[in-house]
Short mmCIF file of C-alpha atoms in Angstrom, two decimals:
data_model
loop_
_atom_site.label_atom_id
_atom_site.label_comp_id
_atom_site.label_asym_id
_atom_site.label_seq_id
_atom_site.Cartn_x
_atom_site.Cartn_y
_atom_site.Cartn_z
CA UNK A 1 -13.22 -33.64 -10.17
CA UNK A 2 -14.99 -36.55 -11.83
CA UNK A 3 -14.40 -37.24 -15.44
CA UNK A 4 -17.87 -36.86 -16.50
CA UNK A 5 -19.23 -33.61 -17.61
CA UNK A 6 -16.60 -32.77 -19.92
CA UNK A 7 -18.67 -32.12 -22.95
CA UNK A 8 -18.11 -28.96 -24.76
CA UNK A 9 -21.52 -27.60 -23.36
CA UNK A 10 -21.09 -28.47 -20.26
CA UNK A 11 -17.72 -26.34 -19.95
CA UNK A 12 -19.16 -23.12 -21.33
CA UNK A 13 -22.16 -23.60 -19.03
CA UNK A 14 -20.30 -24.15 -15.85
CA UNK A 15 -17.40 -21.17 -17.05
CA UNK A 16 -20.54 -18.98 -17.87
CA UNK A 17 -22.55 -19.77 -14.66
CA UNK A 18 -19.39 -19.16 -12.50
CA UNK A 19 -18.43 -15.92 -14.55
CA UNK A 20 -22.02 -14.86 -13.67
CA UNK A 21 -21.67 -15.71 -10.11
CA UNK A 22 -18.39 -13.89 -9.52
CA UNK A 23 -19.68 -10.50 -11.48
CA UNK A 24 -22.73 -10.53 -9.38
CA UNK A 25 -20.82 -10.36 -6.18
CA UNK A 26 -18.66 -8.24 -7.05
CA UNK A 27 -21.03 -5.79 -8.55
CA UNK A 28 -22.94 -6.13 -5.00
CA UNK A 29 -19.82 -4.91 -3.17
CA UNK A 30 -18.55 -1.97 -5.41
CA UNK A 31 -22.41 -0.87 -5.03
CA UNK A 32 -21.71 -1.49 -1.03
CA UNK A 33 -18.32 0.27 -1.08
CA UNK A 34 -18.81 2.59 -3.55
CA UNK A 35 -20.05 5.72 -0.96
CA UNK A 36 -17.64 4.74 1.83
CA UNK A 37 -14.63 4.80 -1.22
CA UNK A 38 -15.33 8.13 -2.15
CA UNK A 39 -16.39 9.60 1.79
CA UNK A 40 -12.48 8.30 1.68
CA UNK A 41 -11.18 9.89 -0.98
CA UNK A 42 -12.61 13.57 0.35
CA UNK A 43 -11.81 13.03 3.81
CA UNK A 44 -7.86 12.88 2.36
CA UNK A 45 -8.63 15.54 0.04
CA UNK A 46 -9.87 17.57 2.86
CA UNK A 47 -6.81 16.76 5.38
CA UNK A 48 -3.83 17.41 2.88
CA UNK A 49 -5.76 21.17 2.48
CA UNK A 50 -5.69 21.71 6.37
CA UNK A 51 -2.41 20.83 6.27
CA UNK A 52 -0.88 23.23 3.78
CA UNK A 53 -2.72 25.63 4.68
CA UNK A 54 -3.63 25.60 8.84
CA UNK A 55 -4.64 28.76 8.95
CA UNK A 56 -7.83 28.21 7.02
CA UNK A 57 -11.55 26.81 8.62
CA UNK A 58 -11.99 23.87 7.89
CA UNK A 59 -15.15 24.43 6.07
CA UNK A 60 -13.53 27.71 4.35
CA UNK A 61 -12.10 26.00 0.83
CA UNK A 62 -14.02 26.97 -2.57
CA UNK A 63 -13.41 24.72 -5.39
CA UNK A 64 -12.38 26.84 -8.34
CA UNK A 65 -12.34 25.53 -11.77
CA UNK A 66 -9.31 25.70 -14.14
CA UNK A 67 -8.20 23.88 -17.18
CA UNK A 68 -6.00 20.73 -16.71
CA UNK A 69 -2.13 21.95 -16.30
CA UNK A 70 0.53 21.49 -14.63
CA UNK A 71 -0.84 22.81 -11.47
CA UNK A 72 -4.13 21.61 -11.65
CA UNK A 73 -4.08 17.83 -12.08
CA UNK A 74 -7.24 17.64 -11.58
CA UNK A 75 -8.36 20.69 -12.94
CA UNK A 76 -9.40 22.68 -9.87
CA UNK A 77 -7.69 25.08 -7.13
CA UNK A 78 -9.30 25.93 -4.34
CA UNK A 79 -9.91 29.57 -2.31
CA UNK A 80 -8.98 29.15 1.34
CA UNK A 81 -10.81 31.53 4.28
CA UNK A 82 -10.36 31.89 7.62
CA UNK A 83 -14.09 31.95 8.57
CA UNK A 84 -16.65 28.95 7.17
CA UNK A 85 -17.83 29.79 3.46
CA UNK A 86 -20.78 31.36 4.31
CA UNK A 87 -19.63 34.15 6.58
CA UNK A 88 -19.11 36.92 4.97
CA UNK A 89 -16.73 38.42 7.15
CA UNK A 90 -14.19 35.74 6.08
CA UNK A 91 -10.43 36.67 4.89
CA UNK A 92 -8.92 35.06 2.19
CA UNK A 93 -5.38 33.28 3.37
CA UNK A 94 -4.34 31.50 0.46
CA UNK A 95 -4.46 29.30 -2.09
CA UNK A 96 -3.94 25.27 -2.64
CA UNK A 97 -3.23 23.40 -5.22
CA UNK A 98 -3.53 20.34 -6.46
CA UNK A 99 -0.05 19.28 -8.90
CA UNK A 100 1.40 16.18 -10.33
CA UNK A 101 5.27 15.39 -10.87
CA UNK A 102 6.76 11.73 -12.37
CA UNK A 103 8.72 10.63 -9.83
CA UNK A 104 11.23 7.63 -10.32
CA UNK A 105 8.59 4.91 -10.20
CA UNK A 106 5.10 6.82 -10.16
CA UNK A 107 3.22 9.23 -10.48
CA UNK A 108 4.10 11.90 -6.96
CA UNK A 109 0.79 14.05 -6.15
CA UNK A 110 1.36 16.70 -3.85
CA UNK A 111 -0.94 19.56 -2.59
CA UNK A 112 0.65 22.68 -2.05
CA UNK A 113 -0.71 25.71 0.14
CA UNK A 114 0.59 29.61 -0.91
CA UNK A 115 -0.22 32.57 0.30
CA UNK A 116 -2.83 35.46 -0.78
CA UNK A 117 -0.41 36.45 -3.03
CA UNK A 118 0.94 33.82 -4.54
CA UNK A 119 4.44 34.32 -3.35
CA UNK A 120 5.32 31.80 -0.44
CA UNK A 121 4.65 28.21 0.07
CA UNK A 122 2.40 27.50 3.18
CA UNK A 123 3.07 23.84 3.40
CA UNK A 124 3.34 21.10 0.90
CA UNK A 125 1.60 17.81 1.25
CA UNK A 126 2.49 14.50 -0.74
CA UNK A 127 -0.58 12.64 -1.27
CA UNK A 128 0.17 9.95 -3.08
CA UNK A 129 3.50 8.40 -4.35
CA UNK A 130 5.05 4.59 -5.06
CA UNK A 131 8.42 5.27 -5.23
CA UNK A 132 11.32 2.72 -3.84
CA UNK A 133 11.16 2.25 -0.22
CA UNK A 134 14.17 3.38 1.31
CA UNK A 135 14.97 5.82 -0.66
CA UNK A 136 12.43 8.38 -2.85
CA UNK A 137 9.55 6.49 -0.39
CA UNK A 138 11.49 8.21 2.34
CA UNK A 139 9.66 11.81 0.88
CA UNK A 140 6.87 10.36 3.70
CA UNK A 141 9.07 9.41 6.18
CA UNK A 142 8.04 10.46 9.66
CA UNK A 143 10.97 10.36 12.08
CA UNK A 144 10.67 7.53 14.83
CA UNK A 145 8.94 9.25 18.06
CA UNK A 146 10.83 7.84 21.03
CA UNK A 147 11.50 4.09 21.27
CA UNK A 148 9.84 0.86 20.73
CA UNK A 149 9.63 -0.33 24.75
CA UNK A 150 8.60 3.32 25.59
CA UNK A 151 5.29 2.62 23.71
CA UNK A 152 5.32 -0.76 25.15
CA UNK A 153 5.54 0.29 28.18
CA UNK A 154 2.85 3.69 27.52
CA UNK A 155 0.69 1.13 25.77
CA UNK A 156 0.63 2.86 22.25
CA UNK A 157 1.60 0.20 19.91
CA UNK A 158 -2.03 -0.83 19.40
CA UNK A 159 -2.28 2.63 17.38
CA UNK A 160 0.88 2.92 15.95
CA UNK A 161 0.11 -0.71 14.27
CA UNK A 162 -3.20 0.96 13.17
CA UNK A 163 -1.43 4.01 12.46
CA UNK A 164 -3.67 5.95 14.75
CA UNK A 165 -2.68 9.86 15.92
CA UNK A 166 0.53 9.51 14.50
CA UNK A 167 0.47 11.19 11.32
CA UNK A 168 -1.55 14.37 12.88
CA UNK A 169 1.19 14.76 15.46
CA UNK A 170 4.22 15.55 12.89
CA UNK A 171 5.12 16.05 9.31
CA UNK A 172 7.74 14.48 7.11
CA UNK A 173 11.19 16.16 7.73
CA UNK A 174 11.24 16.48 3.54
CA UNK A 175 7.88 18.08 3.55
CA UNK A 176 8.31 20.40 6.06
CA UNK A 177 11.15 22.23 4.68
CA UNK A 178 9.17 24.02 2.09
CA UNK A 179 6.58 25.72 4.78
CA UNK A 180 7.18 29.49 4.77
CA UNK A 181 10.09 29.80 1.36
CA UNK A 182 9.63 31.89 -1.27
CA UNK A 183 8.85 30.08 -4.19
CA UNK A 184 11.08 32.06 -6.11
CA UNK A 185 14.11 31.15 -3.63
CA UNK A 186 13.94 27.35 -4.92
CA UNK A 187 16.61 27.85 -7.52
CA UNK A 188 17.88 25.26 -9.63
CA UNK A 189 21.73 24.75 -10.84
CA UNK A 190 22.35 22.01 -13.04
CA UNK A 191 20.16 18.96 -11.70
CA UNK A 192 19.74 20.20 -7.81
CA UNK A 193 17.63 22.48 -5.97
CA UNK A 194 20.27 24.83 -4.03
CA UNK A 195 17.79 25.13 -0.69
CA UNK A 196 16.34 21.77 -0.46
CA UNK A 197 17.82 19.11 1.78
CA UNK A 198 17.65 16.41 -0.87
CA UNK A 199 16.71 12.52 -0.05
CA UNK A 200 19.43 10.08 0.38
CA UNK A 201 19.99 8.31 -2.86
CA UNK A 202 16.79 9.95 -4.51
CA UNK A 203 17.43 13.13 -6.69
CA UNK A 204 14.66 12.02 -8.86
CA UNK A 205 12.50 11.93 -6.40
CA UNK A 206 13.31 15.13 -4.50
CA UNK A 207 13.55 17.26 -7.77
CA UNK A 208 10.26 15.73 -8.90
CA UNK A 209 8.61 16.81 -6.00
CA UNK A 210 10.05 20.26 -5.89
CA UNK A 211 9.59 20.96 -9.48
CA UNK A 212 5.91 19.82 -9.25
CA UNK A 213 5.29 22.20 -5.98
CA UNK A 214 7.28 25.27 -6.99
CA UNK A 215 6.62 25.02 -10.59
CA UNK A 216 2.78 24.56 -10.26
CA UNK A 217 2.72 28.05 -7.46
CA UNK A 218 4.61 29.70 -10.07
CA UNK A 219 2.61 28.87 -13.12
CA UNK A 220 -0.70 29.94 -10.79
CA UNK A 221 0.70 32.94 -9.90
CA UNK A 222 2.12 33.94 -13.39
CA UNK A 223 -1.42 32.85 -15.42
CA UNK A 224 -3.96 32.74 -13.12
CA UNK A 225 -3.68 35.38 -10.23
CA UNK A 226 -2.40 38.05 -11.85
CA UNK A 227 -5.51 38.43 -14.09
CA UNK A 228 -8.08 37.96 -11.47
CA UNK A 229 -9.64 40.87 -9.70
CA UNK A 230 -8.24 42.13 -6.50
CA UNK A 231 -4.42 41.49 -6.16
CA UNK B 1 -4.07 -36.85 7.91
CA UNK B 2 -5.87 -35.08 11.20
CA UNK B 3 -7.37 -32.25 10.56
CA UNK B 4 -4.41 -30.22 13.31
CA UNK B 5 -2.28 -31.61 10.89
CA UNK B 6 -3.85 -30.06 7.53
CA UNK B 7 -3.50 -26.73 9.22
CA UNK B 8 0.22 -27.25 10.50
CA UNK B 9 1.71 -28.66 7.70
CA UNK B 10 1.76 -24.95 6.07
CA UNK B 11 3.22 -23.24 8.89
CA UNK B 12 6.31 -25.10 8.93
CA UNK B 13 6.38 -28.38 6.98
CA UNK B 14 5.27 -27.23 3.87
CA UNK B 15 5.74 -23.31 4.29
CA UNK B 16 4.81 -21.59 1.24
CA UNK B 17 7.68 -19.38 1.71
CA UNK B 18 10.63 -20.92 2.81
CA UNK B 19 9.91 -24.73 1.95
CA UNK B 20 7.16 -24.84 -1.34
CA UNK B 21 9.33 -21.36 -2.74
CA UNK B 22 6.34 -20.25 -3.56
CA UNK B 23 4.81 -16.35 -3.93
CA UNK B 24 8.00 -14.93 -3.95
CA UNK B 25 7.82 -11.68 -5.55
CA UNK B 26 5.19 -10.35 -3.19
CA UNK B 27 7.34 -11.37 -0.33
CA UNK B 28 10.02 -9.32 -1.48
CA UNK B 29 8.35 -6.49 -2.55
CA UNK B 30 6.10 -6.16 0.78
CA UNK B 31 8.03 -6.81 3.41
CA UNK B 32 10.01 -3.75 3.75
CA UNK B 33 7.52 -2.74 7.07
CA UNK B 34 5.67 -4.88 8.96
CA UNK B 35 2.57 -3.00 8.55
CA UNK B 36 2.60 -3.56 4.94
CA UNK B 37 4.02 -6.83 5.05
CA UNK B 38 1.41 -7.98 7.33
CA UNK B 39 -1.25 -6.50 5.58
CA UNK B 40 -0.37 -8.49 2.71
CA UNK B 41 -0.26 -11.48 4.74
CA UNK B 42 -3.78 -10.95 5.63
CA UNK B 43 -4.59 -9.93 2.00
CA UNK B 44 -3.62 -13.04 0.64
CA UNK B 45 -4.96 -15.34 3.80
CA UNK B 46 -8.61 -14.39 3.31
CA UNK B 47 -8.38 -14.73 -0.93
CA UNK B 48 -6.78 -18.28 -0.21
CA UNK B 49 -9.29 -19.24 2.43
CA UNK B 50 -12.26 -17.81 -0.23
CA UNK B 51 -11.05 -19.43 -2.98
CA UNK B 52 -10.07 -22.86 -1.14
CA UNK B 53 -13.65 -22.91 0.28
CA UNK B 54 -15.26 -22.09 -3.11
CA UNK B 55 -13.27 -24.33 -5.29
CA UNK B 56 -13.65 -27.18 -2.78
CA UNK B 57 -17.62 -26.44 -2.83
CA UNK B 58 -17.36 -26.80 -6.27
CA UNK B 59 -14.95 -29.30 -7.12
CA UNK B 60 -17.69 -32.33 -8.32
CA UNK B 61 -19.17 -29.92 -10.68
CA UNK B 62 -15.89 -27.89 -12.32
CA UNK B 63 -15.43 -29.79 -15.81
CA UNK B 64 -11.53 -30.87 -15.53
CA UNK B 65 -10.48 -28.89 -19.10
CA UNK B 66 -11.62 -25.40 -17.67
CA UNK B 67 -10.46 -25.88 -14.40
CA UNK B 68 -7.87 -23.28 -14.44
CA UNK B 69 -9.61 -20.26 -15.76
CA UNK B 70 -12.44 -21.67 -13.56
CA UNK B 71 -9.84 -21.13 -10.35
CA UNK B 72 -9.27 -17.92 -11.85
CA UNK B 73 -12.29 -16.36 -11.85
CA UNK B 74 -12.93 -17.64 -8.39
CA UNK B 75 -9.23 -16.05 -7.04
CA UNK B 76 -9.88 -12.68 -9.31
CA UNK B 77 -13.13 -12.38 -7.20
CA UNK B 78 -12.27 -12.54 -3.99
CA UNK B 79 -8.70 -10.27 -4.77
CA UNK B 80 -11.18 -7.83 -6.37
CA UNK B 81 -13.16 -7.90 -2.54
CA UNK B 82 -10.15 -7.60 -1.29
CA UNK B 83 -9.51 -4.40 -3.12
CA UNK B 84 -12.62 -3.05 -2.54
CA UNK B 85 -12.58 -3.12 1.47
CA UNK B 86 -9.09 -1.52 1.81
CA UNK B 87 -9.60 1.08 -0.22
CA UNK B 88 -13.05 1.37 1.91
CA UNK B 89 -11.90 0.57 5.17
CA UNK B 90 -7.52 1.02 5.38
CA UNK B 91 -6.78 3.52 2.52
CA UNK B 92 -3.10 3.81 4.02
CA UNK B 93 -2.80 0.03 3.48
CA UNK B 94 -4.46 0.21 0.31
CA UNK B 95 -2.06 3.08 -0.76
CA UNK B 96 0.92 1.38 0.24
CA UNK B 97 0.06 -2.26 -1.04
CA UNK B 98 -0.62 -0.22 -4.28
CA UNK B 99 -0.11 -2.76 -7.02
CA UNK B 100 0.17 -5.87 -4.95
CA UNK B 101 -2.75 -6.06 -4.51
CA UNK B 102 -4.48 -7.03 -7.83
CA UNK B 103 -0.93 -9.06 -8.10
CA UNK B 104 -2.07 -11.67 -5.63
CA UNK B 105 -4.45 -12.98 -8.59
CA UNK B 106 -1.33 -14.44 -9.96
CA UNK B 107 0.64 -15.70 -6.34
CA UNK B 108 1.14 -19.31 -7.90
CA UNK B 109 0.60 -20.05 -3.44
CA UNK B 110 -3.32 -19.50 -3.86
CA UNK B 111 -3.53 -21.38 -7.91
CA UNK B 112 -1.32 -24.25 -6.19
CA UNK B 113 -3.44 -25.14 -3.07
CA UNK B 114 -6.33 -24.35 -5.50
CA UNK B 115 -5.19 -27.05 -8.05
CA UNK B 116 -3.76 -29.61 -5.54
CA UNK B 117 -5.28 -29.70 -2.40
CA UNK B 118 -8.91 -27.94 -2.65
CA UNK B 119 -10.29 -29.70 -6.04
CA UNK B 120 -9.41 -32.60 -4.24
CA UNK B 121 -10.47 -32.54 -0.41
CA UNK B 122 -13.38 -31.51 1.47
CA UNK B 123 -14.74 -28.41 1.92
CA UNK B 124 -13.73 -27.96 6.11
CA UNK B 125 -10.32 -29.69 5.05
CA UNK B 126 -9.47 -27.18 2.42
CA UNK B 127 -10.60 -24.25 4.54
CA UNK B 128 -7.83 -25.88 7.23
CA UNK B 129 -5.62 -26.15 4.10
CA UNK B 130 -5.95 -22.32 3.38
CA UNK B 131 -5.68 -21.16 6.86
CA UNK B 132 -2.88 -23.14 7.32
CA UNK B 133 -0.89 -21.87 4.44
CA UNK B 134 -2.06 -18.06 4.54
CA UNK B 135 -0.80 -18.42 8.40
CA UNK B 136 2.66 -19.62 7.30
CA UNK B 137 2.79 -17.13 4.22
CA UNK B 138 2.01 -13.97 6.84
CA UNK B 139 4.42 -15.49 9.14
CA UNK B 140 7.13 -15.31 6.52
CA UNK B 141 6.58 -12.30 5.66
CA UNK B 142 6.49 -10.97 9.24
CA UNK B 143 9.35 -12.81 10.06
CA UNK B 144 11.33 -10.84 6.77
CA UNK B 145 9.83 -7.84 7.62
CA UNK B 146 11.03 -7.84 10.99
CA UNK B 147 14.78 -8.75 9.82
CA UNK B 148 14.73 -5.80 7.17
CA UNK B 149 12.62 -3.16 8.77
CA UNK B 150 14.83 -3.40 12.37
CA UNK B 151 18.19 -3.13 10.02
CA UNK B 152 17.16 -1.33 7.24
CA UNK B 153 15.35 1.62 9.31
CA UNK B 154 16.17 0.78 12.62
CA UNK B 155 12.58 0.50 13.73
CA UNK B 156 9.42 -1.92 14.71
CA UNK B 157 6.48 -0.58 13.49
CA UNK B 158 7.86 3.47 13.68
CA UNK B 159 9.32 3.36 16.69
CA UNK B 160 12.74 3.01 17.16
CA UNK B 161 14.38 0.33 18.19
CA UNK B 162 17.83 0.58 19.69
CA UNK B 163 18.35 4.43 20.02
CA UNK B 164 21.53 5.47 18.31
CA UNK B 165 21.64 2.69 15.68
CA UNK B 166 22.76 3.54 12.11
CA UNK B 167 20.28 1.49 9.76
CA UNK B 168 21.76 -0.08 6.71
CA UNK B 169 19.54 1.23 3.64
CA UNK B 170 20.34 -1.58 1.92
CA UNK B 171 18.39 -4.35 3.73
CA UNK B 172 14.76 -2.19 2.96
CA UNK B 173 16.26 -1.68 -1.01
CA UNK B 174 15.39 -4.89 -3.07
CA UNK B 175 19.39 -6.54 -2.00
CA UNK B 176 18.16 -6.41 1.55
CA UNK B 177 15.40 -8.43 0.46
CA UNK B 178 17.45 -11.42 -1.53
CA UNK B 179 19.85 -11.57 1.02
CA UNK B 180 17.37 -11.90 3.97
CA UNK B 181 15.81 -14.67 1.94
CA UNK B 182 18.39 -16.64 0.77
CA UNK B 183 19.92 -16.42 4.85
CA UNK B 184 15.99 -17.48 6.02
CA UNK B 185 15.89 -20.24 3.12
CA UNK B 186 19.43 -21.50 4.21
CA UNK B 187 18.71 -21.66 7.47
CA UNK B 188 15.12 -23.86 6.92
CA UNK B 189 16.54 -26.09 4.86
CA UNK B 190 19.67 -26.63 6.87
CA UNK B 191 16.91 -27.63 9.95
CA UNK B 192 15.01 -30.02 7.54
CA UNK B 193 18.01 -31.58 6.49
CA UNK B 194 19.99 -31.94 9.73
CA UNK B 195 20.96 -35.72 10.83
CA UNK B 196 19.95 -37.13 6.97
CA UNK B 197 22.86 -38.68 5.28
CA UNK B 198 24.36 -36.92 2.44
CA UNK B 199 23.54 -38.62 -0.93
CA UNK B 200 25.39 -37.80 -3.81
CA UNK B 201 24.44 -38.50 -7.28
#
């Protein structure tokens, strides 16, 4: 860096044209990114429905509007068929939602799948979370399948590094305890669910999970099914 | 100094890690998994590498008083990129990372080599500089990753690792992480150190 140039207008110039430079490219790449980000996004949105609710087609979710509330974070539900929207002939299964708890360090999203008539959880999903690793974290936690020198020796560790086929193949021990309960059978005493096989070390995690999944099927069913036509 | 030598020096020498202290926080925070601890690695590799290259381009024309928010920019950039194609291309990484990401603006690691080694050396020399020290940042943090994950969990990348082995929770909670550093950080200095005479002030 040589000593010359350090007049006041050459600063602002150089900070300016650099400033420039930098917004430019990174304006070029959110415009690049931008459709793949979202493609993303719905690809997620789209798995976490299959999974709470497998019975539906794939192509067989409406999105139905709703105000913001507890079990609508993002102010929608959605319909699930058995058949592909257009087919008339399909059945309604269920319903998911989409609902939001606070968690011990973040925000916890989690979709949650209920039947026709609003009375027992399908499957709950956790789509996004940041709590502590170790302990609340562990409300993802896929138990180890088989050893490391097995996939050594079957070749797999390539994936599992990529995280390849892995989560399709089996669902978080915490998750899948909700599949197929009541939601009225998740009863609370004091600070603790009675039914749920808490996390290690993370009450605040577990309840804030459970709280957002039973409490957001039981404000749907209580305000929003039991006015609409048909059940 | 050869140009091998630029690149080695941050492996071991000068490890950003374990000999500069540098970057800690990330290193603690990340390395609970390899996955994420390597993806961090490679995070903060290509943001040192962009901003070495740039800053080196650059370093006859930079005006010395607004050098630093000049590095800035330049490091804000490329984390920025950085965002941008894992959230694009490894949303599980990107989801996982979560805030460290945008944190690597402010890994003093990337500012340092930045300030002392790119303003002042050639372009292909600081690019050597930058690969060199992103190498022996990942390394660290694979090499803590490894120690935590095997203990803490009991597993290498998901699978398990000795069937039947009780992991200790503590080495993945932040404890784990001190310990495992202060150990590693023992253990480098106690090779730099060994055969020199003590002095004593």
């Amino acid at each position: 860096m040589k000593k010359r140039g350090d007049s006041a207008y050459n600063m602002i110039v150089v900070l300016a044209l650099i400033c420039a430079a930098a917004g430019l490219a990174l304006g070029a790449t959110y415009r690049a990114t931008r459709g793949r980000i979202e493609t993303q996004q719905l690809r997620e949105r789209m798995a976490a429905l299959r999974i709470v609710l497998p019975e539906a087609h794939k192509d067989g979710f409406r999105e139905m509007s709703t105000p913001k509330s507890a079990f609508a974070a993002e102010s929608r539900y959605y319909e699930a068929y058995d058949k592909a929207l257009g087919d008339a002939s399909g059945e309604l299964v269920g319903y998911a939602l989409e609902a939001e708890g606070d968690g011990y360090s973040s925000k916890i999203r989690v979709t949650v799948g209920v039947d026709p008539k609003g009375e027992v959880i399908r499957g709950i999903k956790i789509t996004f979370q940041q709590e502590t690793p170790g302990l609340g974290a562990n409300c993802e936690a896929i138990e180890a399948e088989g050893t490391l020198w097995d996939a050594i020796a079957e070749g797999t560790l390539w994936n599992a590094f990529l995280r390849k086929g892995k989560e399709k193949t089996s669902e978080p021990r915490f998750q899948a305890q909700f599949r197929g309960k009541m939601f009225d059978s998740f009863v609370k005493v004091g600070n603790k669910y009675m039914n749920i096989d808490g996390l290690t070390g993370a009450t605040i995690t577990t309840n804030a999970v459970a709280d957002a999944a039973v409490g957001a099927v039981e404000e749907f069913t209580k305000r929003i099914l039991k006015y609409s036509d048909g059940t | 100094m050869s140009k091998w030598q630029i690149f080695k020096s941050g492996l071991f020498k000068n490890n950003p890690v374990f000999i500069l202290y540098l970057g800690l926080c990330p290193v603690l925070a990340t390395s609970t998994s390899i996955r994420d601890g390597f993806g961090m690695g490679v995070a903060a590799t290509f943001v040192l590498l962009g901003s070495n290259v740039i800053v080196s381009a650059m370093r006859g024309v930079i005006p010395r008083k607004v050098r630093i928010p000049c590095f800035i920019v330049v490091i804000a950039t490329f984390v920025t990129l950085v965002e941008l194609f894992l959230a694009a291309y490894q949303p599980e990484l990107s989801k996982s990372l979560g805030l460290f990401v945008p944190l690597i603006v402010v890994n003093c690691i990337i500012l340092y080599r930045a300030e002392s080694f790119a303003s002042k050396n050639t372009v292909f020399s600081s690019f050597l500089d930058a690969l060199g020290m992103g190498c022996g940042f990942t390394l660290a943090l694979l090499l803590l990753a490894f120690i935590r994950e095997g203990l803490g969990k009991g597993t290498l990348l998901g699978y398990e690792l000795i069937p039947g082995f009780e992991p200790a929770v503590i080495m993945i909670l932040p404890p784990g992480a001190f310990l495992t550093i202060g150990l590693l950080m023992g253990f480098f200095n106690w090779r730099k150190n060994r055969g020199k005479a003590l002095k004593c002030d």
